[in-house]
CSV table of C-alpha atoms in Angstrom, one decimal:
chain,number,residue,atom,x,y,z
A,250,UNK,CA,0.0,-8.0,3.0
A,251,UNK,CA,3.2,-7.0,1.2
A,252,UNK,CA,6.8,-5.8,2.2
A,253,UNK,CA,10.0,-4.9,0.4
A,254,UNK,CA,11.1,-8.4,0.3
A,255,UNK,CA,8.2,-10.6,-0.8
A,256,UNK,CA,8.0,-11.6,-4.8
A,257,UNK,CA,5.7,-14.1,-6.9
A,258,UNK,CA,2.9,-11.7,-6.8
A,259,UNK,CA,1.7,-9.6,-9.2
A,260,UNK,CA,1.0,-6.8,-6.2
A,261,UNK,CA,4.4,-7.4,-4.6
A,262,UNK,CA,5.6,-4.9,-7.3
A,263,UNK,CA,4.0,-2.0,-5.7
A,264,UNK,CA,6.0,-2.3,-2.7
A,265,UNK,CA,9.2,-3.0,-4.7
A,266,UNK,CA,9.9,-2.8,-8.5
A,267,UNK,CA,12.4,-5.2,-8.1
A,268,UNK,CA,9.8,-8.3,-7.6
A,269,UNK,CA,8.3,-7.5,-11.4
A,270,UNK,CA,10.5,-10.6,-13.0
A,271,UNK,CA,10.3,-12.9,-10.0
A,272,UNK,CA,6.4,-12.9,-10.7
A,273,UNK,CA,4.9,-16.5,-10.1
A,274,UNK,CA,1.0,-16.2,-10.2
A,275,UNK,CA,-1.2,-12.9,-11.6
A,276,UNK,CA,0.3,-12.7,-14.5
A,277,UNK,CA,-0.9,-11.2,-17.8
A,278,UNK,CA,-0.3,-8.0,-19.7
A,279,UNK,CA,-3.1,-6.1,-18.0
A,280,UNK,CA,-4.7,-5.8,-14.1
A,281,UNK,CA,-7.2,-3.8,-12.7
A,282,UNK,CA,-8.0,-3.2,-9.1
A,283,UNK,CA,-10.3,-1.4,-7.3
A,284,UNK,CA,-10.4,-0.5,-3.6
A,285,UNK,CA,-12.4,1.3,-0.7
A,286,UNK,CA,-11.0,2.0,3.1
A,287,UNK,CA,-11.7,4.5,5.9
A,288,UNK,CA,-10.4,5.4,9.4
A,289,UNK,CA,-13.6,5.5,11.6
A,290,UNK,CA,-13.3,6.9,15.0
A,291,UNK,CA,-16.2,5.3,17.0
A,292,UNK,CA,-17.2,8.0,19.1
A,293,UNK,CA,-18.0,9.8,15.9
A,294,UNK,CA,-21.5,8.2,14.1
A,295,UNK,CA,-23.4,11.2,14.6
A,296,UNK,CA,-23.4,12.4,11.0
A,297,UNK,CA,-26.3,11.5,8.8
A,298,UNK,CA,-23.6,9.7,6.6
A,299,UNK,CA,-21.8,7.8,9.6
A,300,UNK,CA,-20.0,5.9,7.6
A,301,UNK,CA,-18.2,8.2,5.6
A,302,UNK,CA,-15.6,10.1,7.9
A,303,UNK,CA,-12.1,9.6,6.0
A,304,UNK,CA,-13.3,7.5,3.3
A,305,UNK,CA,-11.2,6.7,0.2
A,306,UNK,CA,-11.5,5.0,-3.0
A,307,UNK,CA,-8.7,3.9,-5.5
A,308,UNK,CA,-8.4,2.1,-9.4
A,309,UNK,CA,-5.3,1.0,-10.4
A,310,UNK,CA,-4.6,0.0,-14.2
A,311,UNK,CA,-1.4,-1.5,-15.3
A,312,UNK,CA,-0.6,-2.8,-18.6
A,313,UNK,CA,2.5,-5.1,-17.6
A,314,UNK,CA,5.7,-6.6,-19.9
A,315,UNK,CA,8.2,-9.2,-18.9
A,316,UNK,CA,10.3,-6.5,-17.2
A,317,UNK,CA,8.2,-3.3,-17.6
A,318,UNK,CA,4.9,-1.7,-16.0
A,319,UNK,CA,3.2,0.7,-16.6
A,320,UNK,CA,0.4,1.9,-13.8
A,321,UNK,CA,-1.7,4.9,-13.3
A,322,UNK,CA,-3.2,5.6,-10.0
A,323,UNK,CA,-6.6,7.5,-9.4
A,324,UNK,CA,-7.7,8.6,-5.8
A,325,UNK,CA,-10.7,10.3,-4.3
A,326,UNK,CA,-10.8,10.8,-1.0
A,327,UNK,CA,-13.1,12.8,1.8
A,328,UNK,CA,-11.5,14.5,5.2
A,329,UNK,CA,-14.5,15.2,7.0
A,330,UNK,CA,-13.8,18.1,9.3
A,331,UNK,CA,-13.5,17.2,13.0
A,332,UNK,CA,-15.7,19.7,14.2
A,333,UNK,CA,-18.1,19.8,11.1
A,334,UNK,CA,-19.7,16.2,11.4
A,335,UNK,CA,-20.9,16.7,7.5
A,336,UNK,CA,-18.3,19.3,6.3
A,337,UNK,CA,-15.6,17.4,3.7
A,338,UNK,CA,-12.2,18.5,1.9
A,339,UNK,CA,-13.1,16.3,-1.0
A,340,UNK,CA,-9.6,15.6,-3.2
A,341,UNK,CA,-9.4,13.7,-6.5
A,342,UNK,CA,-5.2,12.2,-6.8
A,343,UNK,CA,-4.1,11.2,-10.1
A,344,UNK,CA,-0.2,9.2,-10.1
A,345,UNK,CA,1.9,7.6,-12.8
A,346,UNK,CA,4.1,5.0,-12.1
A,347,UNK,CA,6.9,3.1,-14.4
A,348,UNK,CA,8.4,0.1,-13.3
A,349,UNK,CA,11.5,-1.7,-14.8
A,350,UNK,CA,13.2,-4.5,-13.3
A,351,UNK,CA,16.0,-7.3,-14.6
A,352,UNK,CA,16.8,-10.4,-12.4
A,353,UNK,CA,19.4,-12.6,-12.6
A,354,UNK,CA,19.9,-15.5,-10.3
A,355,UNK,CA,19.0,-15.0,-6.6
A,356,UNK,CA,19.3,-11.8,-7.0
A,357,UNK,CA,16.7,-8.7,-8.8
A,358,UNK,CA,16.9,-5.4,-9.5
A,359,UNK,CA,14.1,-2.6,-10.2
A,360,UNK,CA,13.9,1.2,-10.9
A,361,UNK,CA,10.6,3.4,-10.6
A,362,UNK,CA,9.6,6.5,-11.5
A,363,UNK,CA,6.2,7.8,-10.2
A,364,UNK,CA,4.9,11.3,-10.5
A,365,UNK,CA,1.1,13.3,-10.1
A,366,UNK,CA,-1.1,15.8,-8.6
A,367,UNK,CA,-3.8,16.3,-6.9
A,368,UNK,CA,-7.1,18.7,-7.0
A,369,UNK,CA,-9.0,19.9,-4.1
A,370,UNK,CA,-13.1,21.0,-3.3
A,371,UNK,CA,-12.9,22.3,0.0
A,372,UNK,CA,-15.3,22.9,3.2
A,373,UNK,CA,-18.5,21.1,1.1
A,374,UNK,CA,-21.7,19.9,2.7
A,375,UNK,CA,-22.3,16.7,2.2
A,376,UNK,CA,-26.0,15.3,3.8
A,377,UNK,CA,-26.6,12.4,1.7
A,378,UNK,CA,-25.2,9.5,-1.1
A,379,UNK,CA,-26.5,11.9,-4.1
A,380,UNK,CA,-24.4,14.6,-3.1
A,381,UNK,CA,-21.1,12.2,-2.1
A,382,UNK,CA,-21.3,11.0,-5.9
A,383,UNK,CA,-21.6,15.0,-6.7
A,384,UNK,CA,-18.5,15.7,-5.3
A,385,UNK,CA,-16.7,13.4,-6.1
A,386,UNK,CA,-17.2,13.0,-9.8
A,387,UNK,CA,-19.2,15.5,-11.1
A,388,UNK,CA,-18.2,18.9,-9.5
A,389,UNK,CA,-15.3,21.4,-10.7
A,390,UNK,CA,-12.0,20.6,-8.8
A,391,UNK,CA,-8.8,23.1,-7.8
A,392,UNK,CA,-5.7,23.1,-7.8
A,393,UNK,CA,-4.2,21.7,-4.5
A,394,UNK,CA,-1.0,23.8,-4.3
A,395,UNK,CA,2.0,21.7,-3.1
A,396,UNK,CA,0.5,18.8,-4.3
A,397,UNK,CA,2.7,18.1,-7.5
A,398,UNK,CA,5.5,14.8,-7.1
A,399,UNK,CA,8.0,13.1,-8.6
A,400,UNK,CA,10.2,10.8,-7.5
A,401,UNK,CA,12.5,8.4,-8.9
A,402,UNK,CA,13.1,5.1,-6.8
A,403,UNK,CA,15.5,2.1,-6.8
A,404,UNK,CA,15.1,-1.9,-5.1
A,405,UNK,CA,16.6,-4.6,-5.3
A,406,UNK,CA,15.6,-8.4,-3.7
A,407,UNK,CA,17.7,-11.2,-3.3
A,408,UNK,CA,16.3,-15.0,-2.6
A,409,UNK,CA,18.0,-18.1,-1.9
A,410,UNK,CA,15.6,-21.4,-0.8
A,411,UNK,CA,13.2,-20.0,1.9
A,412,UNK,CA,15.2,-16.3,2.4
A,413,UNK,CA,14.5,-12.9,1.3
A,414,UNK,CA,16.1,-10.0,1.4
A,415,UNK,CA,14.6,-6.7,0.2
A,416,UNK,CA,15.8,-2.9,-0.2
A,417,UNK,CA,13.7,-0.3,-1.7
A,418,UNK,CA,14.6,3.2,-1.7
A,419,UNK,CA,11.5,5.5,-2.5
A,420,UNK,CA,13.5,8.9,-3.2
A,421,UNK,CA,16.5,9.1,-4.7
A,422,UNK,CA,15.6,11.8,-6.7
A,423,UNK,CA,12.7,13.9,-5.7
A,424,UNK,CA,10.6,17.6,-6.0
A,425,UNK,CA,10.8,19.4,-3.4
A,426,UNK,CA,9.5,23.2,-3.2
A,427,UNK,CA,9.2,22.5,-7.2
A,428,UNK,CA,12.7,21.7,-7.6
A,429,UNK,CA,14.2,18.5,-7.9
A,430,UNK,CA,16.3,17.4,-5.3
A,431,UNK,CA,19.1,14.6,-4.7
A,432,UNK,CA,20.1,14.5,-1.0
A,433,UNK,CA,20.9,11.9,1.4
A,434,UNK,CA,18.1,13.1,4.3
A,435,UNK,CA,15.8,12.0,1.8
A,436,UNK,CA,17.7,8.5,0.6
A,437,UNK,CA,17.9,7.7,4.3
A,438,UNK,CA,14.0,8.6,5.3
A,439,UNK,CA,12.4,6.5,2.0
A,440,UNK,CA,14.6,3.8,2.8
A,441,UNK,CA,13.1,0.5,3.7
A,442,UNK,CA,15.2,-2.7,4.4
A,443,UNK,CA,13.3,-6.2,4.9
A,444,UNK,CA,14.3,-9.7,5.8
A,445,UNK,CA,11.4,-13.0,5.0
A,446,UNK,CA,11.2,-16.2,5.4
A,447,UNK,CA,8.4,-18.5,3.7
A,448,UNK,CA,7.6,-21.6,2.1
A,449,UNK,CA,7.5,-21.9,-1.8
A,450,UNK,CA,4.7,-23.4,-3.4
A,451,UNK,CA,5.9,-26.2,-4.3
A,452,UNK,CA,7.7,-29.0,-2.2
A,453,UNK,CA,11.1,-30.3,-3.4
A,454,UNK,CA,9.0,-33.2,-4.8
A,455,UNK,CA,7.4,-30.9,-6.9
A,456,UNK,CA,4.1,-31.5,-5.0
A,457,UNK,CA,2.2,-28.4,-4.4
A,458,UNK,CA,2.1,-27.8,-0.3
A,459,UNK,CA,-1.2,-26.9,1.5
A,460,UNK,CA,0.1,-25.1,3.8
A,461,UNK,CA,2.6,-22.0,3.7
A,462,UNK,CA,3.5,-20.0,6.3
A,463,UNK,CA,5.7,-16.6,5.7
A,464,UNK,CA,7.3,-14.3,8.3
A,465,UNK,CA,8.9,-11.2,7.6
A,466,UNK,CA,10.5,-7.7,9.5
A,467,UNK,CA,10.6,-4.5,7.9
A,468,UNK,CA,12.3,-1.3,8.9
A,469,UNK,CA,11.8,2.0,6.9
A,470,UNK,CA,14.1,5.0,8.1
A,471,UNK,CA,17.7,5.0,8.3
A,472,UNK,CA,18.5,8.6,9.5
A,473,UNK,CA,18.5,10.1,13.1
A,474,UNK,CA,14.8,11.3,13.1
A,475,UNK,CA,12.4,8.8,15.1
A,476,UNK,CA,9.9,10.9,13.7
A,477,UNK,CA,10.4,8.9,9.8
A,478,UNK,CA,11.1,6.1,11.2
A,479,UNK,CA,8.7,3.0,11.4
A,480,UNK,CA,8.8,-1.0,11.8
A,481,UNK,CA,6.4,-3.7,10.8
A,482,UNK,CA,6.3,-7.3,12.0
A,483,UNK,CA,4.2,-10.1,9.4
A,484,UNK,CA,3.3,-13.1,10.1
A,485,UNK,CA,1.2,-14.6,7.2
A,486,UNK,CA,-0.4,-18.5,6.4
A,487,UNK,CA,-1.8,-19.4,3.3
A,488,UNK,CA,-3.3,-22.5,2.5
A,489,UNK,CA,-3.0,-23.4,-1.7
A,490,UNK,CA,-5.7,-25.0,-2.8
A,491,UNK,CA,-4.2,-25.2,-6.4
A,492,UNK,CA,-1.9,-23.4,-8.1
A,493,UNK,CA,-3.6,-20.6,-9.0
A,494,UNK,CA,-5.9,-21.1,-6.1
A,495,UNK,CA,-5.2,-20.1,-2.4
A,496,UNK,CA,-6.7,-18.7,0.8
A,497,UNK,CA,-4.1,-16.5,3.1
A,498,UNK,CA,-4.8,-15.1,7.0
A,499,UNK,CA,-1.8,-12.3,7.9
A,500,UNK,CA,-1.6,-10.4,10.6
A,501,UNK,CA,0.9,-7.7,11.2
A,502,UNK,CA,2.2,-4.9,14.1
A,503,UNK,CA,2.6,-1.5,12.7
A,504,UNK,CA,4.8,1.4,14.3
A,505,UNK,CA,5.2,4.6,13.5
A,506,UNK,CA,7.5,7.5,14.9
A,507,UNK,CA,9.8,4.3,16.6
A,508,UNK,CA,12.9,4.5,18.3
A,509,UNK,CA,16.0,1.9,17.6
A,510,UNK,CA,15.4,-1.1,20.4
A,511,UNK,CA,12.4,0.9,22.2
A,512,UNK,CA,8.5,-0.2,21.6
A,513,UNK,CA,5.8,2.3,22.2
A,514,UNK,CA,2.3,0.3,21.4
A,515,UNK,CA,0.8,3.8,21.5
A,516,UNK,CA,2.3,4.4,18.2
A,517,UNK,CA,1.4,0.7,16.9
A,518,UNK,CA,-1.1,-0.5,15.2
A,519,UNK,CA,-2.6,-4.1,14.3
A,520,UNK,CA,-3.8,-5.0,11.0
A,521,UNK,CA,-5.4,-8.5,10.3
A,522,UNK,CA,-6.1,-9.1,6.6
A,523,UNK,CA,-7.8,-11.9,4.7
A,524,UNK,CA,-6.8,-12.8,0.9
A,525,UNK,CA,-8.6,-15.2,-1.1
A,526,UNK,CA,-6.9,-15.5,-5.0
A,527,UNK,CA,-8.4,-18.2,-7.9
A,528,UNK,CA,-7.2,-17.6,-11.4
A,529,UNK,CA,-6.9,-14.3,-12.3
A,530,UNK,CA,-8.8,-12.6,-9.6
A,531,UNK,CA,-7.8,-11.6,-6.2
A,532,UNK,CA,-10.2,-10.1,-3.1
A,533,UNK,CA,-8.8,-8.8,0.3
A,534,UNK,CA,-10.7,-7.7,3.3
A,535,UNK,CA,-9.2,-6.6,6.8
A,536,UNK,CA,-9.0,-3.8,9.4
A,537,UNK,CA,-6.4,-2.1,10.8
A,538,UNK,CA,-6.9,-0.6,14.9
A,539,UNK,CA,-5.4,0.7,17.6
A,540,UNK,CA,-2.2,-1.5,19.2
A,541,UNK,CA,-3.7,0.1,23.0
A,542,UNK,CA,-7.7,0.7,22.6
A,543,UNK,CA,-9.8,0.8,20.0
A,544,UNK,CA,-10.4,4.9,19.6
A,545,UNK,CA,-10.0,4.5,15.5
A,546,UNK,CA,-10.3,1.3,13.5
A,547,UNK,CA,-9.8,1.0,9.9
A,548,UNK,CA,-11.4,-1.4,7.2
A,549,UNK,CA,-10.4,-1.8,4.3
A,550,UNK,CA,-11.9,-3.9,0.6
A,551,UNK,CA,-10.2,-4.7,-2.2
A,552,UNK,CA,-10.5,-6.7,-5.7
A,553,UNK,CA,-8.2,-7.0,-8.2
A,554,UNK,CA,-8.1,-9.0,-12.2
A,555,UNK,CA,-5.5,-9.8,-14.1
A,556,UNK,CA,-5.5,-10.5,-17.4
């Protein structure tokens, strides 16, 4: 429910450090979020835990300035082995990220710099909730070699009335075989460029409108290799109840490994998400599937509180 070129929210900043001044609702110094999802494939509930196949869960905590946030990132997630129906590679993630961002009119400018690890328990058993809790929190990790990152990333969004444009670049500097690396295959793969249009919340009047629709286009990928590149389509409604109180139905079309002017629906996928915010707190549901059958589906629960 976010792209490149959407601002006013407090969680438009993940997807572009440049929307961090141009922050309308969610604000505070401090926010908290807390989220589960999977990717279930329905032919597989044979487990005696069916409902954890490729389960995650994620905390984010940011402490947040005018034109400055901080975030750290902590993971866990289970990749249950396809033929092992209660065999796991359980791995815990830890990620830093610094945001800093200056606007000036109709136009906004960010720069991140994000950075972690990750630790691994391999091949374990896991038969019931006891032992899921086990290994996740209370069992010795290792090292996952190849996991370390770092990456240093640049966006930039300019608005005028209902228009958006958006550019993030995710790697502009970047580790790669544990050496940092500045080279423009990687520039052109993390690239993502975005075009919106939406209704503000508030009429020229200054009367708060009901009801705001928001479309937006997003294309990640600018080098010869259909293989990084991907597309996404949005089409969101939200209905404000009062300022700091709204209700918001998107649904988007997802598509990965795509080629310039040629759709493949087996490579899409269609995500429908439902956002309700009131002052300070935030909770999304939704479920992403399959753009041709349903052979994997994945939900997905969130909740978020700013301070």
């Amino acid at each position: 429910m976010s792209s490149v070129s959407y601002y006013g929210r407090f969680s438009d900043v993940f997807a572009n450090p440049a929307a961090l001044p141009l922050i309308e609702t969610d604000t505070g110094p401090f926010a908290v979020s807390v989220s589960i999802s999977d990717d279930y494939d329905p032919s597989d509930f044979s487990s005696s835990l069916p409902l954890l196949q490729n389960q995650r869960w994620d905390i984010a905590a940011s402490f947040v300035a005018d034109y400055v946030a901080l975030t750290a990132f902590y993971g866990t997630e289970f990749d249950r082995y396809e033929d092992a129906s209660s065999v796991y590679d359980v791995r815990s993630s830890l990620r830093l990220e610094l945001d800093m961002a200056y606007a000036i009119p109709y136009l906004s400018f960010g720069l991140r710099v994000s950075g972690g690890n990750s630790m691994i328990r391999q091949s374990r058993t896991i038969d019931n909730l006891a032992e899921v809790f086990a290994n996740a929190w209370f069992s010795p990790f290792e090292r996952e070699s190849g996991s370390e990152s770092f990456d240093v990333g640049a966006g930039a969004i300019f608005s005028i009335g209902p228009f958006s444009l958006g550019a993030y670049v995710g790697k502009i500097i970047t580790l790669e075989d544990n050496d940092i690396y500045l080279g423009w295959d990687a520039i052109g793969d993390s690239t993502t460029l975005s075009a919106a249009l939406g209704m503000g919340r508030f009429a020229p009047s200054g009367d708060l409108r009901f009801c705001r629709p928001k479309l937006s286009f997003s294309l990640t990928g600018l080098t010869g290799d259909d293989t990084k590149r991907s597309i996404e389509a949005e089409a969101e409604l939200t209905f404000q109840f009062l300022p700091e109180s709204s209700a918001t139905l998107a649904v988007s079309y997802f598509e990965e490994n795509h080629s310039f002017f040629h759709f493949d629906p087996h490579n899409g996928y269609v995500n429908i998400f439902l956002r309700g915010e009131g002052e300070g707190f935030t909770g999304t549901i939704g479920v992403s599937f399959s753009a041709v059958d349903f052979s994997h589906f994945a939900p997905y629960v969130g909740f978020s509180y700013i301070s």
